[in-house]
PDB file of C-alpha atoms in Angstrom:
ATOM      1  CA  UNK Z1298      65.131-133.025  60.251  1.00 52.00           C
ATOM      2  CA  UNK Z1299      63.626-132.730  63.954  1.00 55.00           C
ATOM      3  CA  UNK Z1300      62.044-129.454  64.878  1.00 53.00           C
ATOM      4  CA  UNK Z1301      64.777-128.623  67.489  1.00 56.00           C
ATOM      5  CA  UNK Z1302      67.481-128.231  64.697  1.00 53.00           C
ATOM      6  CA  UNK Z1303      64.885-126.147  62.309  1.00 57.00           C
ATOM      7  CA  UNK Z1304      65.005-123.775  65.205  1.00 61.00           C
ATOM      8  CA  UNK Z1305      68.424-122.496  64.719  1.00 69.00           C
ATOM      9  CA  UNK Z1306      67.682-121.903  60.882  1.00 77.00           C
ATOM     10  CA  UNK Z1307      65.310-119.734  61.725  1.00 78.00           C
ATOM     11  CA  UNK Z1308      66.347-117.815  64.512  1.00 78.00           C
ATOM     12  CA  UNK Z1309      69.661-117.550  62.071  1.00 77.00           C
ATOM     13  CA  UNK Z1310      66.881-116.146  59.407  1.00 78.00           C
ATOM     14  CA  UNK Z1311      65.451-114.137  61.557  1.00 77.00           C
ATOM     15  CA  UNK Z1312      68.477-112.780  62.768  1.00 77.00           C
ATOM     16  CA  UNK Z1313      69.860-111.283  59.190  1.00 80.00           C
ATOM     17  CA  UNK Z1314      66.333-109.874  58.660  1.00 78.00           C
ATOM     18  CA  UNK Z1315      65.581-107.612  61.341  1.00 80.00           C
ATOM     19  CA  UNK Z1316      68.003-105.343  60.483  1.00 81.00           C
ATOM     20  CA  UNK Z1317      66.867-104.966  57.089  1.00 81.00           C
ATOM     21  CA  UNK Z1318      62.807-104.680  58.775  1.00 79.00           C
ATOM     22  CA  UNK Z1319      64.048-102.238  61.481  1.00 78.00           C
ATOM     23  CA  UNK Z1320      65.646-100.428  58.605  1.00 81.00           C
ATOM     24  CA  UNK Z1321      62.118-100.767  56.316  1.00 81.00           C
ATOM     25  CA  UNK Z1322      59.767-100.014  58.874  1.00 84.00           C
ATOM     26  CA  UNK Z1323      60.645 -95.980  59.873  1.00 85.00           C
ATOM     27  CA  UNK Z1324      60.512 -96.061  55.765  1.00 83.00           C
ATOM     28  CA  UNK Z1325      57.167 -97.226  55.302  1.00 85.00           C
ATOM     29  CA  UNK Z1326      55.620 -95.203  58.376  1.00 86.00           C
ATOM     30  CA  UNK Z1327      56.734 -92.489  56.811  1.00 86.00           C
ATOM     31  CA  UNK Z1328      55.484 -92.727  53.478  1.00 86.00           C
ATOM     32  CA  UNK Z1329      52.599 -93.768  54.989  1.00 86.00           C
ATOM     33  CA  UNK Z1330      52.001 -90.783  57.261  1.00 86.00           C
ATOM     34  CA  UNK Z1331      52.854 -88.621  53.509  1.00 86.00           C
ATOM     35  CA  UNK Z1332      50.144 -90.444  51.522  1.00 84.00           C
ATOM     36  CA  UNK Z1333      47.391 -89.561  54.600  1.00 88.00           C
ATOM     37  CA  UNK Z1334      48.981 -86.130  54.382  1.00 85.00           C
ATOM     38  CA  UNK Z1335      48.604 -85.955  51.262  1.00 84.00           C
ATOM     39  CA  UNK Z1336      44.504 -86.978  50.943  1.00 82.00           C
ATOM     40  CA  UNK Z1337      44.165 -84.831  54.210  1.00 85.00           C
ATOM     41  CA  UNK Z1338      45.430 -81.432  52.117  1.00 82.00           C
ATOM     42  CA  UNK Z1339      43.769 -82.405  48.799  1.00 80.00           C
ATOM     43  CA  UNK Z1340      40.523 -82.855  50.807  1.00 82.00           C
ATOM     44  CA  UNK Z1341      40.825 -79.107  52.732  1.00 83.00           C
ATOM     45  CA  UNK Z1342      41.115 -78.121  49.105  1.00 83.00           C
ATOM     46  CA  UNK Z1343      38.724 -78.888  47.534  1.00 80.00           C
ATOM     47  CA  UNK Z1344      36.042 -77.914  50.812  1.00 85.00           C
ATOM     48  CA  UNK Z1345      37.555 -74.294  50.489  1.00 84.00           C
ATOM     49  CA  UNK Z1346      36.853 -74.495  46.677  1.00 87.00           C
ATOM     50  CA  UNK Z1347      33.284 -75.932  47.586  1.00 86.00           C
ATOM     51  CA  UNK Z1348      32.990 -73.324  50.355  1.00 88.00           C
ATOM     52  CA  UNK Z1349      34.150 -70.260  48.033  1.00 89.00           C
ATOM     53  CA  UNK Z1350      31.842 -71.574  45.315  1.00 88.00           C
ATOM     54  CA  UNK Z1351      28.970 -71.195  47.483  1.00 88.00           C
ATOM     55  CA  UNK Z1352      30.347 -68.133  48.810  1.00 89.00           C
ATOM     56  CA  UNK Z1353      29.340 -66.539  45.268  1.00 87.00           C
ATOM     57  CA  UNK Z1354      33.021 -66.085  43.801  1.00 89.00           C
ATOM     58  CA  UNK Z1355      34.288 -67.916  40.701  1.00 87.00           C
ATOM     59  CA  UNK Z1356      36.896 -70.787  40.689  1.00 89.00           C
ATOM     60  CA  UNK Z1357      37.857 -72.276  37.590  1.00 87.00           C
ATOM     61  CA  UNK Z1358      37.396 -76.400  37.809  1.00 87.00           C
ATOM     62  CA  UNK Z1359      39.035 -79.010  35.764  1.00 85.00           C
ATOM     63  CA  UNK Z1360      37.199 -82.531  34.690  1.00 83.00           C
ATOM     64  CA  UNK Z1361      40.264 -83.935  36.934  1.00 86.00           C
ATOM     65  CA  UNK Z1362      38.909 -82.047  40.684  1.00 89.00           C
ATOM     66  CA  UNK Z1363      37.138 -84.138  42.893  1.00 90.00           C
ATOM     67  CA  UNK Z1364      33.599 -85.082  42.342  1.00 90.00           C
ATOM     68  CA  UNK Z1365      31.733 -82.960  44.996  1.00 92.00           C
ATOM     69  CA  UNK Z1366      33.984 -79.645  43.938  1.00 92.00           C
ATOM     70  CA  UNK Z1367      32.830 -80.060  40.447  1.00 92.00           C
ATOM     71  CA  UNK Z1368      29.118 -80.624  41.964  1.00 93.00           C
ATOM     72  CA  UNK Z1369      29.567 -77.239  43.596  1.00 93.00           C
ATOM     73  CA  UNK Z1370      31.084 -75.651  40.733  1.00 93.00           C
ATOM     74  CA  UNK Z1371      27.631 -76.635  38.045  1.00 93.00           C
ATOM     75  CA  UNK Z1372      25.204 -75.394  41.145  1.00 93.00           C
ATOM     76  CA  UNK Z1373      27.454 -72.334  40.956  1.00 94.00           C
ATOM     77  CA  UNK Z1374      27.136 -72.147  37.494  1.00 93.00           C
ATOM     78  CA  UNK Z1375      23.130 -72.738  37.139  1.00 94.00           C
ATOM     79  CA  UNK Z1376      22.541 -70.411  40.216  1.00 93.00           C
ATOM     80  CA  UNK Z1377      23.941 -67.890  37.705  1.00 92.00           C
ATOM     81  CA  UNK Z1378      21.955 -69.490  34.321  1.00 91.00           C
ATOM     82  CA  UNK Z1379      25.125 -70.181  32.491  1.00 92.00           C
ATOM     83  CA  UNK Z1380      23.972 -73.823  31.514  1.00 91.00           C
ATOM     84  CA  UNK Z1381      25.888 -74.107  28.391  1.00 91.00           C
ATOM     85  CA  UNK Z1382      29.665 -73.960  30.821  1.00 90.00           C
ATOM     86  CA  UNK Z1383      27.913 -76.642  33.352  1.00 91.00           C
ATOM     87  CA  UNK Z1384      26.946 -79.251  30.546  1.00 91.00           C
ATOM     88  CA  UNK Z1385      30.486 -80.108  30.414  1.00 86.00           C
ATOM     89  CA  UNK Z1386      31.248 -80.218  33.999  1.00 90.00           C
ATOM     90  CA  UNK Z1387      27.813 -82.432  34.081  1.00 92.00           C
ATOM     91  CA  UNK Z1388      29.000 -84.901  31.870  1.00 89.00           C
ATOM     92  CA  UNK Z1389      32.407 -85.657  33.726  1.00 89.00           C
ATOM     93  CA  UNK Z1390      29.889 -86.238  37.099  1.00 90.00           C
ATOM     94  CA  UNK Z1391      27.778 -88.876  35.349  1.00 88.00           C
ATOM     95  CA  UNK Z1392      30.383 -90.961  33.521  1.00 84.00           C
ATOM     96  CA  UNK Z1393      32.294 -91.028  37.033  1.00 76.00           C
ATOM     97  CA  UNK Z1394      31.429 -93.959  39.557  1.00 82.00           C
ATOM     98  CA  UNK Z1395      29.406 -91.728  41.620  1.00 81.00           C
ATOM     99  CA  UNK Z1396      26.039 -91.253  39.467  1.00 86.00           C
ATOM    100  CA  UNK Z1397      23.942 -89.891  42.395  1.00 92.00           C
ATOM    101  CA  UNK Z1398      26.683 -87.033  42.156  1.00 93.00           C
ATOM    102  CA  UNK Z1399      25.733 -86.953  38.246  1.00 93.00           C
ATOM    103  CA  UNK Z1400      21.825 -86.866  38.578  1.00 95.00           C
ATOM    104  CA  UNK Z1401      22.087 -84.465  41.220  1.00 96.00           C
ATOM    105  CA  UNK Z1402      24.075 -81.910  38.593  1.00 95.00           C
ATOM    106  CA  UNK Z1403      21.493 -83.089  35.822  1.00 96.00           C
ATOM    107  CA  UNK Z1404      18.819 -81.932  38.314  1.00 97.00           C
ATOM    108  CA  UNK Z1405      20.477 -78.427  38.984  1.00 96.00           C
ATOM    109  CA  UNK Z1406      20.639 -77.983  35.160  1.00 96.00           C
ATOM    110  CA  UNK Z1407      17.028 -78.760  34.287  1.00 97.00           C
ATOM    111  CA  UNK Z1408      15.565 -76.532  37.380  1.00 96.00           C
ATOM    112  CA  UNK Z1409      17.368 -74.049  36.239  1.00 96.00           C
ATOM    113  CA  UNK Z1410      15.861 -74.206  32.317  1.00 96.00           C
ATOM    114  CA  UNK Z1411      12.159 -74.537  33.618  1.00 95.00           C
ATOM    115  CA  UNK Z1412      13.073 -71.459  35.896  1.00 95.00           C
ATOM    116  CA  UNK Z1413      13.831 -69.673  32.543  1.00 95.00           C
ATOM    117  CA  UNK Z1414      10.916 -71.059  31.035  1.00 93.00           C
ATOM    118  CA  UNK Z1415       8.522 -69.868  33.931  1.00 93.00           C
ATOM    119  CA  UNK Z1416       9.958 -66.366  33.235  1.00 94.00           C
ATOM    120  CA  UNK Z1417       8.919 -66.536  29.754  1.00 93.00           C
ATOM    121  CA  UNK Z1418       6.152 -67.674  30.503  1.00 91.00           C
ATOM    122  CA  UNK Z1419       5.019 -65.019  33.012  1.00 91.00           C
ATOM    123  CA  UNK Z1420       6.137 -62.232  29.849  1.00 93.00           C
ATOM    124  CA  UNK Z1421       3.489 -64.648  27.946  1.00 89.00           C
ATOM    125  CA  UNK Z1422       6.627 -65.454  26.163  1.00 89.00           C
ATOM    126  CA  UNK Z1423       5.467 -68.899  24.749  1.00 86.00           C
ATOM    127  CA  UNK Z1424       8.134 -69.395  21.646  1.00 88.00           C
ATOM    128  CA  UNK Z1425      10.992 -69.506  23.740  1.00 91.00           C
ATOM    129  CA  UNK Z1426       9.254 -71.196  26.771  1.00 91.00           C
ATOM    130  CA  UNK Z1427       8.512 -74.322  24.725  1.00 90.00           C
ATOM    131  CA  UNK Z1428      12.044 -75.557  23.917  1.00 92.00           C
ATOM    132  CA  UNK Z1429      13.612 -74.843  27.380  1.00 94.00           C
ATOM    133  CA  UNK Z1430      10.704 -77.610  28.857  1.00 94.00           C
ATOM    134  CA  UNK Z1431      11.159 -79.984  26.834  1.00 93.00           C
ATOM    135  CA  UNK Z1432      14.880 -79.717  27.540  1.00 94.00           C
ATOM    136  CA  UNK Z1433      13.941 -79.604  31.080  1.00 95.00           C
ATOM    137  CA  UNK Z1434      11.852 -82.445  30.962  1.00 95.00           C
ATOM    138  CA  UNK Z1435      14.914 -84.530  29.142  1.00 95.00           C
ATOM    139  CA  UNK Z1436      17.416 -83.880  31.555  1.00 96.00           C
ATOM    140  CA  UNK Z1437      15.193 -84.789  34.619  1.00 96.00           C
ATOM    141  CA  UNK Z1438      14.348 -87.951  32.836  1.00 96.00           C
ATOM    142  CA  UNK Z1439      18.496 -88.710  32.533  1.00 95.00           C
ATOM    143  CA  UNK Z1440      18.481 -87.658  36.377  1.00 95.00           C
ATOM    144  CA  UNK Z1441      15.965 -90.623  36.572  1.00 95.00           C
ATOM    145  CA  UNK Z1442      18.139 -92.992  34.869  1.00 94.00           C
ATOM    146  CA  UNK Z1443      20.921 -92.304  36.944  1.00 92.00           C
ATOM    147  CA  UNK Z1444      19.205 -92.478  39.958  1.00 93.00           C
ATOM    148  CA  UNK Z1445      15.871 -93.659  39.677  1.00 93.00           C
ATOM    149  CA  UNK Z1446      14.690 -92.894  43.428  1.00 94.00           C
ATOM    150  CA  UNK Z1447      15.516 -89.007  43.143  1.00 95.00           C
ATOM    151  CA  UNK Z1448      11.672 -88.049  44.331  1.00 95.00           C
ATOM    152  CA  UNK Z1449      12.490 -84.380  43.380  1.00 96.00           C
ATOM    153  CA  UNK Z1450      13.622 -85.317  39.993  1.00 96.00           C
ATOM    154  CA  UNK Z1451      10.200 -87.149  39.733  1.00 95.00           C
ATOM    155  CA  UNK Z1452       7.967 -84.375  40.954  1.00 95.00           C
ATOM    156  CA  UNK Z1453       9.365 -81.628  38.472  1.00 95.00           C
ATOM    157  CA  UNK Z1454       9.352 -83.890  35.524  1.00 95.00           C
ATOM    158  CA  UNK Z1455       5.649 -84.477  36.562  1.00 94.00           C
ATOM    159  CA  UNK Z1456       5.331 -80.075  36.814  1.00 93.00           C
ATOM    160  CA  UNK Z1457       7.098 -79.962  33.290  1.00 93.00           C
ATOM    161  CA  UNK Z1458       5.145 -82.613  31.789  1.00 91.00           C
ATOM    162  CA  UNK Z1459       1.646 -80.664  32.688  1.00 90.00           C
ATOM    163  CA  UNK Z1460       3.137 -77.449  31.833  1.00 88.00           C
ATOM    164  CA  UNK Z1461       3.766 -78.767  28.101  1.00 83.00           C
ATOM    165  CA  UNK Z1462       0.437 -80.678  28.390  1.00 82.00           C
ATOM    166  CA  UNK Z1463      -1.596 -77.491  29.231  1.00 79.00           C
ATOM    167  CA  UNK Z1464      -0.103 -75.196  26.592  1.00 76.00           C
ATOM    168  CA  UNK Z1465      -1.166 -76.813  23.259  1.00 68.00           C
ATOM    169  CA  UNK Z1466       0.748 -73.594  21.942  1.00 67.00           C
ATOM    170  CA  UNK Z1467       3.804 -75.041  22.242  1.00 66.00           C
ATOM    171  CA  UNK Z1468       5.652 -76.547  19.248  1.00 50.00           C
ATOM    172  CA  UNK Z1469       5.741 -80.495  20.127  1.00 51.00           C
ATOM    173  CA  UNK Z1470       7.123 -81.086  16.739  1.00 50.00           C
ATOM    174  CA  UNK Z1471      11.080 -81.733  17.820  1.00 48.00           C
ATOM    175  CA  UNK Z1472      13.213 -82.570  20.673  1.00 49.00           C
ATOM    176  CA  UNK Z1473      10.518 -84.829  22.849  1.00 49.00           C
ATOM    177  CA  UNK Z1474       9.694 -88.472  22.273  1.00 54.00           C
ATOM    178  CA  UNK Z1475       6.367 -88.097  24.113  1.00 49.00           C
ATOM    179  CA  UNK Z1476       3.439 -86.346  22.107  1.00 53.00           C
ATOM    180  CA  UNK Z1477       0.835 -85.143  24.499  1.00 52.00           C
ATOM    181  CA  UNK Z1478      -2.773 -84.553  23.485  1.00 53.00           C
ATOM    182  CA  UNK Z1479      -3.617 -81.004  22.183  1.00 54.00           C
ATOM    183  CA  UNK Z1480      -7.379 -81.514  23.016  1.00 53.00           C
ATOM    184  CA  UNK Z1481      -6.935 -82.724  26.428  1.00 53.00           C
ATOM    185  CA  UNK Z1482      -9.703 -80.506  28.370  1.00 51.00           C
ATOM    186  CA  UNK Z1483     -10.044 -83.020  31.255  1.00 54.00           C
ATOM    187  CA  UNK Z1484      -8.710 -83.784  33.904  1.00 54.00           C
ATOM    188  CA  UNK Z1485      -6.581 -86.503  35.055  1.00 55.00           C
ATOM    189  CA  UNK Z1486      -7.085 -86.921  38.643  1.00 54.00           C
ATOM    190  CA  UNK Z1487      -7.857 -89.635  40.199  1.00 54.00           C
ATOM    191  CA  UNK Z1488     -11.657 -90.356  40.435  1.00 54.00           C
ATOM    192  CA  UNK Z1489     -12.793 -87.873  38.612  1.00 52.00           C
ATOM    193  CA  UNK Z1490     -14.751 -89.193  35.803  1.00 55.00           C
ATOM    194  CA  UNK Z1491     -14.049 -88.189  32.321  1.00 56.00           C
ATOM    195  CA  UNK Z1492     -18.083 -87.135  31.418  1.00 54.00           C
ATOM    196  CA  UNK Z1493     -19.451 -83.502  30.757  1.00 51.00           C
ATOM    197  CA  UNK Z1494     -18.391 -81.040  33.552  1.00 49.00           C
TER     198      UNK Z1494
END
């Protein structure tokens, strides 16, 4: 078959389906244009949820919001100490595909627990001070593990790890893998050397 009588076939083809196109097209725009609608109203959503969250007031969240509205809603809830509520919201942020989101929350939670801790601490309050480290010091080290260049994660599992190091009066028998020394007098900077004072 020579190309001049293929031509005819498909202008014939062409012919019976532009109707049908013509007919798809207005269609498909449309639920096009309803989709982007759609993501644009879901997204002005959730930034006035993230915007009253931060205003102070309280807005319930489900595991099924969007990732930076449940963010906002566990620095809401550590601003105001209630760790316990956040843990949950936490855990639906690091199983997600965003883990910076997830080590970010983990971060909120543990600054929160050493702040606690510090207060004891000031009220020479050392029983309770103990345990709320070393859960401090855990969840910055799963901050780490999620994302492993967080430099403040770093530097305030560095501030809990002294604080536990330089209060042998805390109970280092449960809840942390790491023992530290209860002797340690010197110091461990660098260059110092480790002789008599």
């Amino acid at each position: 078959m020579s190309a001049q009588a293929m031509l005819p076939d498909r202008r014939a083809a062409w012919g019976r389906a532009r109707p049908r196109l013509l007919l798809a097209l207005p269609v498909l725009l449309l639920a096009g244009a309803a989709a982007c609608g759609l993501s644009a109203w879901r997204g002005a959503r959730a930034n006035a949820g993230i915007a009253a969250l931060d205003a102070g007031r309280d807005i319930p969240i489900t595991a099924e919001a969007p990732a930076p509205l449940r963010l906002a809603r566990v620095m809401a809830l550590t601003r105001r100490g209630q760790t316990e509520e956040a843990e949950g919201l936490i855990e639906t942020l690091e199983t997600g595909p965003e883990t910076q989101l997830g080590a970010r929350a983990r971060y909120a939670l543990a600054n929160t627990r050493l702040r606690r801790a510090f207060a004891h601490l000031a009220r020479n309050e050392l029983d309770p001070a103990g345990p709320l480290i070393t859960l401090a010091r855990q969840d910055y080290r799963r901050a780490l593990q999620a994302w492993p260049d967080f430099w403040d994660a770093k530097f305030n599992l560095d501030v809990a790890s002294r604080l536990l190091r330089d209060f042998p009066e805390f109970d280092r028998k449960s809840g942390d893998e790491l023992k530290a020394e209860p002797k340690k007098i010197w110091t461990d900077i660098p260059g110092q050397p480790r002789g008599a004072p």
